[in-house]
PDB file of C-alpha atoms in Angstrom:
ATOM      1  CA  GLN A  29      50.552  64.876-142.329  1.00  0.00           C
ATOM      2  CA  GLN A  30      48.373  63.957-139.263  1.00  0.00           C
ATOM      3  CA  ALA A  31      47.278  60.271-140.617  1.00  0.00           C
ATOM      4  CA  GLN A  32      51.425  59.483-140.755  1.00  0.00           C
ATOM      5  CA  VAL A  33      51.636  61.461-136.714  1.00  0.00           C
ATOM      6  CA  ALA A  34      49.365  58.592-135.774  1.00  0.00           C
ATOM      7  CA  ILE A  35      50.636  55.269-137.775  1.00  0.00           C
ATOM      8  CA  GLN A  36      54.261  56.521-135.944  1.00  0.00           C
ATOM      9  CA  THR A  37      53.482  57.592-132.296  1.00  0.00           C
ATOM     10  CA  MET A  38      52.671  53.560-131.638  1.00  0.00           C
ATOM     11  CA  ASN A  39      55.226  52.105-130.165  1.00  0.00           C
ATOM     12  CA  VAL A  40      55.330  48.271-131.162  1.00  0.00           C
ATOM     13  CA  GLU A  41      55.400  47.123-134.685  1.00  0.00           C
ATOM     14  CA  VAL A  42      52.694  44.970-136.094  1.00  0.00           C
ATOM     15  CA  GLU A  43      53.339  42.398-138.367  1.00  0.00           C
ATOM     16  CA  GLY A  44      51.160  39.684-140.389  1.00  0.00           C
ATOM     17  CA  THR A  45      48.770  39.774-142.492  1.00  0.00           C
ATOM     18  CA  PHE A  46      46.132  42.059-142.780  1.00  0.00           C
ATOM     19  CA  LYS A  47      42.908  42.334-144.754  1.00  0.00           C
ATOM     20  CA  ILE A  48      40.984  44.154-145.299  1.00  0.00           C
ATOM     21  CA  GLY A  49      37.201  43.878-146.818  1.00  0.00           C
ATOM     22  CA  THR A  50      36.104  47.353-148.210  1.00  0.00           C
ATOM     23  CA  LEU A  51      34.078  48.339-151.564  1.00  0.00           C
ATOM     24  CA  ASN A  52      35.923  50.232-154.224  1.00  0.00           C
ATOM     25  CA  SER A  53      35.058  54.030-153.326  1.00  0.00           C
ATOM     26  CA  LEU A  54      36.040  53.335-150.594  1.00  0.00           C
ATOM     27  CA  GLY A  55      39.110  51.778-150.982  1.00  0.00           C
ATOM     28  CA  LEU A  56      40.430  54.601-153.440  1.00  0.00           C
ATOM     29  CA  TYR A  57      39.821  57.258-152.020  1.00  0.00           C
ATOM     30  CA  ILE A  58      39.680  56.322-147.312  1.00  0.00           C
ATOM     31  CA  VAL A  59      42.266  53.310-147.672  1.00  0.00           C
ATOM     32  CA  SER A  60      44.478  53.497-149.673  1.00  0.00           C
ATOM     33  CA  PRO A  61      45.944  56.618-149.346  1.00  0.00           C
ATOM     34  CA  ILE A  62      47.275  54.979-145.823  1.00  0.00           C
ATOM     35  CA  ILE A  63      48.273  51.622-147.031  1.00  0.00           C
ATOM     36  CA  GLY A  64      51.906  53.198-147.833  1.00  0.00           C
ATOM     37  CA  LEU A  65      52.625  54.649-144.934  1.00  0.00           C
ATOM     38  CA  PHE A  66      51.349  51.877-142.882  1.00  0.00           C
ATOM     39  CA  LEU A  67      52.963  49.376-144.791  1.00  0.00           C
ATOM     40  CA  LYS A  68      56.064  52.196-144.805  1.00  0.00           C
ATOM     41  CA  HIS A  69      55.960  51.581-140.387  1.00  0.00           C
ATOM     42  CA  ASN A  70      55.016  48.048-140.540  1.00  0.00           C
ATOM     43  CA  SER A  71      57.628  46.745-143.069  1.00  0.00           C
ATOM     44  CA  LYS A  72      56.687  42.914-141.678  1.00  0.00           C
ATOM     45  CA  LEU A  73      53.151  43.210-142.812  1.00  0.00           C
ATOM     46  CA  ILE A  74      52.011  42.631-145.769  1.00  0.00           C
ATOM     47  CA  VAL A  75      48.044  43.609-146.251  1.00  0.00           C
ATOM     48  CA  HIS A  76      45.008  41.963-149.178  1.00  0.00           C
ATOM     49  CA  MET A  77      42.657  45.027-149.594  1.00  0.00           C
ATOM     50  CA  THR A  78      39.511  43.352-151.299  1.00  0.00           C
ATOM     51  CA  TYR A  79      36.931  45.063-152.423  1.00  0.00           C
ATOM     52  CA  THR A  80      33.145  43.608-153.612  1.00  0.00           C
ATOM     53  CA  ASP A  81      29.478  44.428-152.999  1.00  0.00           C
ATOM     54  CA  GLY A  82      28.514  44.356-148.956  1.00  0.00           C
ATOM     55  CA  PRO A  83      26.895  41.462-148.644  1.00  0.00           C
ATOM     56  CA  SER A  84      29.978  39.050-150.091  1.00  0.00           C
ATOM     57  CA  LEU A  85      32.411  41.094-147.775  1.00  0.00           C
ATOM     58  CA  ILE A  86      29.788  40.500-144.512  1.00  0.00           C
ATOM     59  CA  GLN A  87      29.846  36.313-145.996  1.00  0.00           C
ATOM     60  CA  ALA A  88      33.919  36.962-146.005  1.00  0.00           C
ATOM     61  CA  PHE A  89      34.467  38.381-142.678  1.00  0.00           C
ATOM     62  CA  GLU A  90      32.128  36.122-141.111  1.00  0.00           C
ATOM     63  CA  ASP A  91      33.943  32.857-142.225  1.00  0.00           C
ATOM     64  CA  GLY A  92      37.752  34.472-140.996  1.00  0.00           C
ATOM     65  CA  GLU A  93      38.078  35.095-145.559  1.00  0.00           C
ATOM     66  CA  LEU A  94      39.201  39.162-144.099  1.00  0.00           C
ATOM     67  CA  ASP A  95      39.833  40.646-140.090  1.00  0.00           C
ATOM     68  CA  ILE A  96      38.105  44.447-140.870  1.00  0.00           C
ATOM     69  CA  ILE A  97      36.054  45.303-143.428  1.00  0.00           C
ATOM     70  CA  ILE A  98      35.224  49.129-144.208  1.00  0.00           C
ATOM     71  CA  LEU A  99      31.380  49.708-145.033  1.00  0.00           C
ATOM     72  CA  PRO A 100      28.327  52.131-145.144  1.00  0.00           C
ATOM     73  CA  ASP A 101      25.427  51.275-141.505  1.00  0.00           C
ATOM     74  CA  ALA A 102      25.980  46.854-143.003  1.00  0.00           C
ATOM     75  CA  GLN A 103      22.011  47.045-140.225  1.00  0.00           C
ATOM     76  CA  VAL A 104      20.768  49.672-142.105  1.00  0.00           C
ATOM     77  CA  GLU A 105      22.131  49.028-146.050  1.00  0.00           C
ATOM     78  CA  TYR A 106      22.213  45.532-146.285  1.00  0.00           C
ATOM     79  CA  GLY A 107      20.106  44.036-143.686  1.00  0.00           C
ATOM     80  CA  ILE A 108      22.233  42.012-142.475  1.00  0.00           C
ATOM     81  CA  GLU A 109      24.999  42.698-138.805  1.00  0.00           C
ATOM     82  CA  PRO A 110      28.172  40.809-138.858  1.00  0.00           C
ATOM     83  CA  LYS A 111      28.072  38.566-136.970  1.00  0.00           C
ATOM     84  CA  SER A 112      31.055  38.447-133.552  1.00  0.00           C
ATOM     85  CA  SER A 113      31.811  41.772-134.989  1.00  0.00           C
ATOM     86  CA  GLU A 114      32.591  44.702-133.186  1.00  0.00           C
ATOM     87  CA  LYS A 115      31.674  48.542-135.221  1.00  0.00           C
ATOM     88  CA  LYS A 116      33.844  51.495-134.455  1.00  0.00           C
ATOM     89  CA  PHE A 117      32.792  54.457-136.195  1.00  0.00           C
ATOM     90  CA  LEU A 118      34.661  56.814-139.005  1.00  0.00           C
ATOM     91  CA  MET A 119      33.057  59.257-140.849  1.00  0.00           C
ATOM     92  CA  GLN A 120      28.914  59.877-142.114  1.00  0.00           C
ATOM     93  CA  ASP A 121      28.589  60.182-145.481  1.00  0.00           C
ATOM     94  CA  GLU A 122      25.886  61.122-148.080  1.00  0.00           C
ATOM     95  CA  MET A 123      24.728  60.644-151.248  1.00  0.00           C
ATOM     96  CA  TRP A 124      25.298  63.877-153.774  1.00  0.00           C
ATOM     97  CA  LEU A 125      23.534  64.433-157.733  1.00  0.00           C
ATOM     98  CA  ILE A 126      26.491  65.119-159.538  1.00  0.00           C
ATOM     99  CA  GLY A 127      26.656  66.777-163.269  1.00  0.00           C
ATOM    100  CA  SER A 128      29.256  68.118-164.994  1.00  0.00           C
ATOM    101  CA  ALA A 129      31.066  70.995-164.374  1.00  0.00           C
ATOM    102  CA  LYS A 130      30.701  71.948-168.749  1.00  0.00           C
ATOM    103  CA  ASP A 131      27.404  71.598-168.732  1.00  0.00           C
ATOM    104  CA  SER A 132      25.853  75.495-168.599  1.00  0.00           C
ATOM    105  CA  GLN A 133      22.224  74.098-168.341  1.00  0.00           C
ATOM    106  CA  LEU A 134      23.615  73.127-164.982  1.00  0.00           C
ATOM    107  CA  PRO A 135      20.480  74.261-162.535  1.00  0.00           C
ATOM    108  CA  GLU A 136      21.047  75.393-159.004  1.00  0.00           C
ATOM    109  CA  ASP A 137      18.472  73.093-157.833  1.00  0.00           C
ATOM    110  CA  ILE A 138      15.571  70.539-158.241  1.00  0.00           C
ATOM    111  CA  GLU A 139      12.960  68.122-157.008  1.00  0.00           C
ATOM    112  CA  VAL A 140      13.085  65.057-157.920  1.00  0.00           C
ATOM    113  CA  GLN A 141      10.037  65.116-160.676  1.00  0.00           C
ATOM    114  CA  ASP A 142      13.586  67.089-162.375  1.00  0.00           C
ATOM    115  CA  LEU A 143      15.537  63.909-162.420  1.00  0.00           C
ATOM    116  CA  ALA A 144      14.000  63.242-166.033  1.00  0.00           C
ATOM    117  CA  LEU A 145      15.192  67.276-166.771  1.00  0.00           C
ATOM    118  CA  LYS A 146      18.878  64.789-167.500  1.00  0.00           C
ATOM    119  CA  PRO A 147      19.925  61.706-169.152  1.00  0.00           C
ATOM    120  CA  TYR A 148      20.365  59.535-165.586  1.00  0.00           C
ATOM    121  CA  VAL A 149      23.157  57.532-164.638  1.00  0.00           C
ATOM    122  CA  SER A 150      23.403  54.926-161.859  1.00  0.00           C
ATOM    123  CA  LEU A 151      25.266  52.755-159.019  1.00  0.00           C
ATOM    124  CA  MET A 152      24.522  49.704-158.486  1.00  0.00           C
ATOM    125  CA  GLU A 153      24.717  47.188-155.782  1.00  0.00           C
ATOM    126  CA  ARG A 154      26.744  48.875-153.873  1.00  0.00           C
ATOM    127  CA  TYR A 155      23.911  51.556-152.343  1.00  0.00           C
ATOM    128  CA  PRO A 156      21.276  49.158-152.002  1.00  0.00           C
ATOM    129  CA  ASN A 157      18.958  50.932-149.581  1.00  0.00           C
ATOM    130  CA  PHE A 158      19.491  54.160-150.758  1.00  0.00           C
ATOM    131  CA  GLN A 159      18.265  52.890-153.779  1.00  0.00           C
ATOM    132  CA  LYS A 160      15.261  51.856-152.478  1.00  0.00           C
ATOM    133  CA  GLU A 161      14.587  55.145-150.084  1.00  0.00           C
ATOM    134  CA  LEU A 162      15.284  56.860-153.736  1.00  0.00           C
ATOM    135  CA  THR A 163      12.862  54.632-155.838  1.00  0.00           C
ATOM    136  CA  LYS A 164       9.754  55.704-153.110  1.00  0.00           C
ATOM    137  CA  ALA A 165      10.546  59.216-153.467  1.00  0.00           C
ATOM    138  CA  MET A 166      10.497  59.392-156.923  1.00  0.00           C
ATOM    139  CA  SER A 167       6.737  56.619-156.781  1.00  0.00           C
ATOM    140  CA  LYS A 168       6.377  59.230-154.782  1.00  0.00           C
ATOM    141  CA  ALA A 169       6.703  62.098-157.589  1.00  0.00           C
ATOM    142  CA  GLY A 170       5.092  60.294-159.615  1.00  0.00           C
ATOM    143  CA  LEU A 171       8.522  60.142-161.698  1.00  0.00           C
ATOM    144  CA  GLU A 172       9.996  56.476-163.571  1.00  0.00           C
ATOM    145  CA  LEU A 173      13.756  56.731-164.750  1.00  0.00           C
ATOM    146  CA  THR A 174      15.225  54.735-166.385  1.00  0.00           C
ATOM    147  CA  PRO A 175      19.559  54.563-166.258  1.00  0.00           C
ATOM    148  CA  VAL A 176      20.825  55.872-169.822  1.00  0.00           C
ATOM    149  CA  PHE A 177      24.286  54.275-168.119  1.00  0.00           C
ATOM    150  CA  GLU A 178      24.962  51.990-164.726  1.00  0.00           C
ATOM    151  CA  THR A 179      27.884  50.255-162.610  1.00  0.00           C
ATOM    152  CA  VAL A 180      28.883  49.581-160.224  1.00  0.00           C
ATOM    153  CA  ASN A 181      31.955  51.425-160.054  1.00  0.00           C
ATOM    154  CA  VAL A 182      32.194  54.464-158.460  1.00  0.00           C
ATOM    155  CA  GLY A 183      35.872  56.143-160.983  1.00  0.00           C
ATOM    156  CA  THR A 184      33.751  54.652-164.012  1.00  0.00           C
ATOM    157  CA  LEU A 185      29.746  56.652-163.242  1.00  0.00           C
ATOM    158  CA  LYS A 186      32.557  59.297-162.069  1.00  0.00           C
ATOM    159  CA  ARG A 187      34.016  59.811-165.564  1.00  0.00           C
ATOM    160  CA  VAL A 188      31.073  59.083-167.688  1.00  0.00           C
ATOM    161  CA  LEU A 189      29.606  62.268-165.470  1.00  0.00           C
ATOM    162  CA  GLU A 190      33.209  64.245-166.106  1.00  0.00           C
ATOM    163  CA  SER A 191      32.478  63.795-169.890  1.00  0.00           C
ATOM    164  CA  GLY A 192      29.151  65.627-169.854  1.00  0.00           C
ATOM    165  CA  LEU A 193      26.401  63.390-169.877  1.00  0.00           C
ATOM    166  CA  GLY A 194      23.607  63.677-167.490  1.00  0.00           C
ATOM    167  CA  TRP A 195      23.759  63.494-163.347  1.00  0.00           C
ATOM    168  CA  GLY A 196      23.328  60.390-161.208  1.00  0.00           C
ATOM    169  CA  PHE A 197      24.301  59.984-157.142  1.00  0.00           C
ATOM    170  CA  LEU A 198      27.526  59.468-155.753  1.00  0.00           C
ATOM    171  CA  PRO A 199      28.846  59.391-152.492  1.00  0.00           C
ATOM    172  CA  ALA A 200      30.452  62.011-151.557  1.00  0.00           C
ATOM    173  CA  HIS A 201      33.283  61.193-150.144  1.00  0.00           C
ATOM    174  CA  SER A 202      34.946  59.770-153.876  1.00  0.00           C
ATOM    175  CA  ILE A 203      33.412  63.783-155.637  1.00  0.00           C
ATOM    176  CA  ARG A 204      34.147  66.584-152.430  1.00  0.00           C
ATOM    177  CA  LYS A 205      37.138  67.040-154.033  1.00  0.00           C
ATOM    178  CA  HIS A 206      36.450  67.404-157.216  1.00  0.00           C
ATOM    179  CA  VAL A 207      33.585  68.959-156.773  1.00  0.00           C
ATOM    180  CA  ARG A 208      35.579  71.941-154.629  1.00  0.00           C
ATOM    181  CA  THR A 209      38.363  71.993-157.534  1.00  0.00           C
ATOM    182  CA  GLY A 210      35.248  73.085-160.334  1.00  0.00           C
ATOM    183  CA  ARG A 211      36.045  69.524-161.511  1.00  0.00           C
ATOM    184  CA  LEU A 212      31.543  68.301-160.883  1.00  0.00           C
ATOM    185  CA  ASN A 213      28.654  70.090-159.953  1.00  0.00           C
ATOM    186  CA  SER A 214      26.573  68.646-156.698  1.00  0.00           C
ATOM    187  CA  VAL A 215      23.120  69.280-157.134  1.00  0.00           C
ATOM    188  CA  PRO A 216      20.763  69.713-153.937  1.00  0.00           C
ATOM    189  CA  VAL A 217      17.829  67.686-153.938  1.00  0.00           C
ATOM    190  CA  LEU A 218      14.892  69.821-152.285  1.00  0.00           C
ATOM    191  CA  ASP A 219      12.787  67.256-151.363  1.00  0.00           C
ATOM    192  CA  PHE A 220      15.231  64.247-151.040  1.00  0.00           C
ATOM    193  CA  SER A 221      18.762  63.837-149.256  1.00  0.00           C
ATOM    194  CA  TYR A 222      19.824  60.325-148.201  1.00  0.00           C
ATOM    195  CA  SER A 223      22.803  60.119-145.757  1.00  0.00           C
ATOM    196  CA  THR A 224      24.361  56.340-143.772  1.00  0.00           C
ATOM    197  CA  ASN A 225      27.301  55.689-141.484  1.00  0.00           C
ATOM    198  CA  ILE A 226      30.832  54.247-142.349  1.00  0.00           C
ATOM    199  CA  PHE A 227      32.124  52.255-139.588  1.00  0.00           C
ATOM    200  CA  TYR A 228      35.063  49.714-138.971  1.00  0.00           C
ATOM    201  CA  TYR A 229      33.965  45.973-137.539  1.00  0.00           C
ATOM    202  CA  TYR A 230      36.583  44.557-136.188  1.00  0.00           C
ATOM    203  CA  LYS A 231      36.693  40.330-135.018  1.00  0.00           C
ATOM    204  CA  LYS A 232      34.922  40.770-131.140  1.00  0.00           C
ATOM    205  CA  ASN A 233      37.137  38.445-128.088  1.00  0.00           C
ATOM    206  CA  LYS A 234      39.889  38.066-130.361  1.00  0.00           C
ATOM    207  CA  LEU A 235      42.318  37.300-128.403  1.00  0.00           C
ATOM    208  CA  ASP A 236      45.642  38.015-130.831  1.00  0.00           C
ATOM    209  CA  GLU A 237      47.119  40.870-128.961  1.00  0.00           C
ATOM    210  CA  ASN A 238      48.705  41.644-132.820  1.00  0.00           C
ATOM    211  CA  ALA A 239      45.801  41.786-134.197  1.00  0.00           C
ATOM    212  CA  GLN A 240      44.471  44.145-131.912  1.00  0.00           C
ATOM    213  CA  ARG A 241      47.755  46.391-132.102  1.00  0.00           C
ATOM    214  CA  MET A 242      46.807  46.751-135.976  1.00  0.00           C
ATOM    215  CA  ASN A 243      43.087  47.437-135.084  1.00  0.00           C
ATOM    216  CA  GLU A 244      43.731  50.028-133.508  1.00  0.00           C
ATOM    217  CA  ALA A 245      47.129  51.829-135.423  1.00  0.00           C
ATOM    218  CA  PHE A 246      44.631  51.097-138.568  1.00  0.00           C
ATOM    219  CA  PHE A 247      41.769  52.871-137.383  1.00  0.00           C
ATOM    220  CA  ARG A 248      43.531  55.883-135.478  1.00  0.00           C
ATOM    221  CA  ALA A 249      45.172  56.319-139.161  1.00  0.00           C
ATOM    222  CA  LEU A 250      41.808  55.792-140.489  1.00  0.00           C
ATOM    223  CA  SER A 251      40.598  59.102-138.608  1.00  0.00           C
ATOM    224  CA  GLN A 252      43.131  60.762-139.358  1.00  0.00           C
ATOM    225  CA  GLN A 253      43.064  59.979-142.715  1.00  0.00           C
ATOM    226  CA  VAL A 254      39.109  61.185-142.480  1.00  0.00           C
ATOM    227  CA  ALA A 255      38.991  64.237-139.699  1.00  0.00           C
ATOM    228  CA  SER A 256      41.768  65.732-142.808  1.00  0.00           C
ATOM    229  CA  ARG A 257      39.588  65.456-145.968  1.00  0.00           C
TER     230      ARG A 257
END
């Protein structure tokens, strides 16, 4: 509703091709819900959306293959700040330890050393700084943990967890609704937490008025979409 109002209040229709790059989970749960609305109110617009890992998206953005990228803080997460770009804060996100609501043995909370109590599943590559911080915390706790399942796809990992296989960390934006409705449970880790800022990166010093309108309209709609979640 709020995203629709944000798009409708744009006085000028935008046109052309708008190329978006993001992580698959951000695209699925944050970006895609407003794509239909955006296209409905901008009939001369074509949207391309690319999913891959952060460094590849940053490279494509710098090479001019993408107009915007939506990512966790690139400097913190990947050690790279996109060149010739501006960024706008979109939202804060967290990594939650998640298990199946069907698991009656799921504890109310744990410490890092307790991660070994259940089979551990892992999200690969998408949040390397999170992985680094978690590895550091496990090392401090004297814990070596080998995942029984790894994937780069949040949706796949979520389904594995829903089936009742162990637990693993997922970005909160991708499972907040599932936790709220009781399909998955979040287990607080008392001695470890991780949060990150999600930014909207766009081109700096671009004199194209149509591109500027597109960026303003899309960011406004995205912001409303995030606020309504």
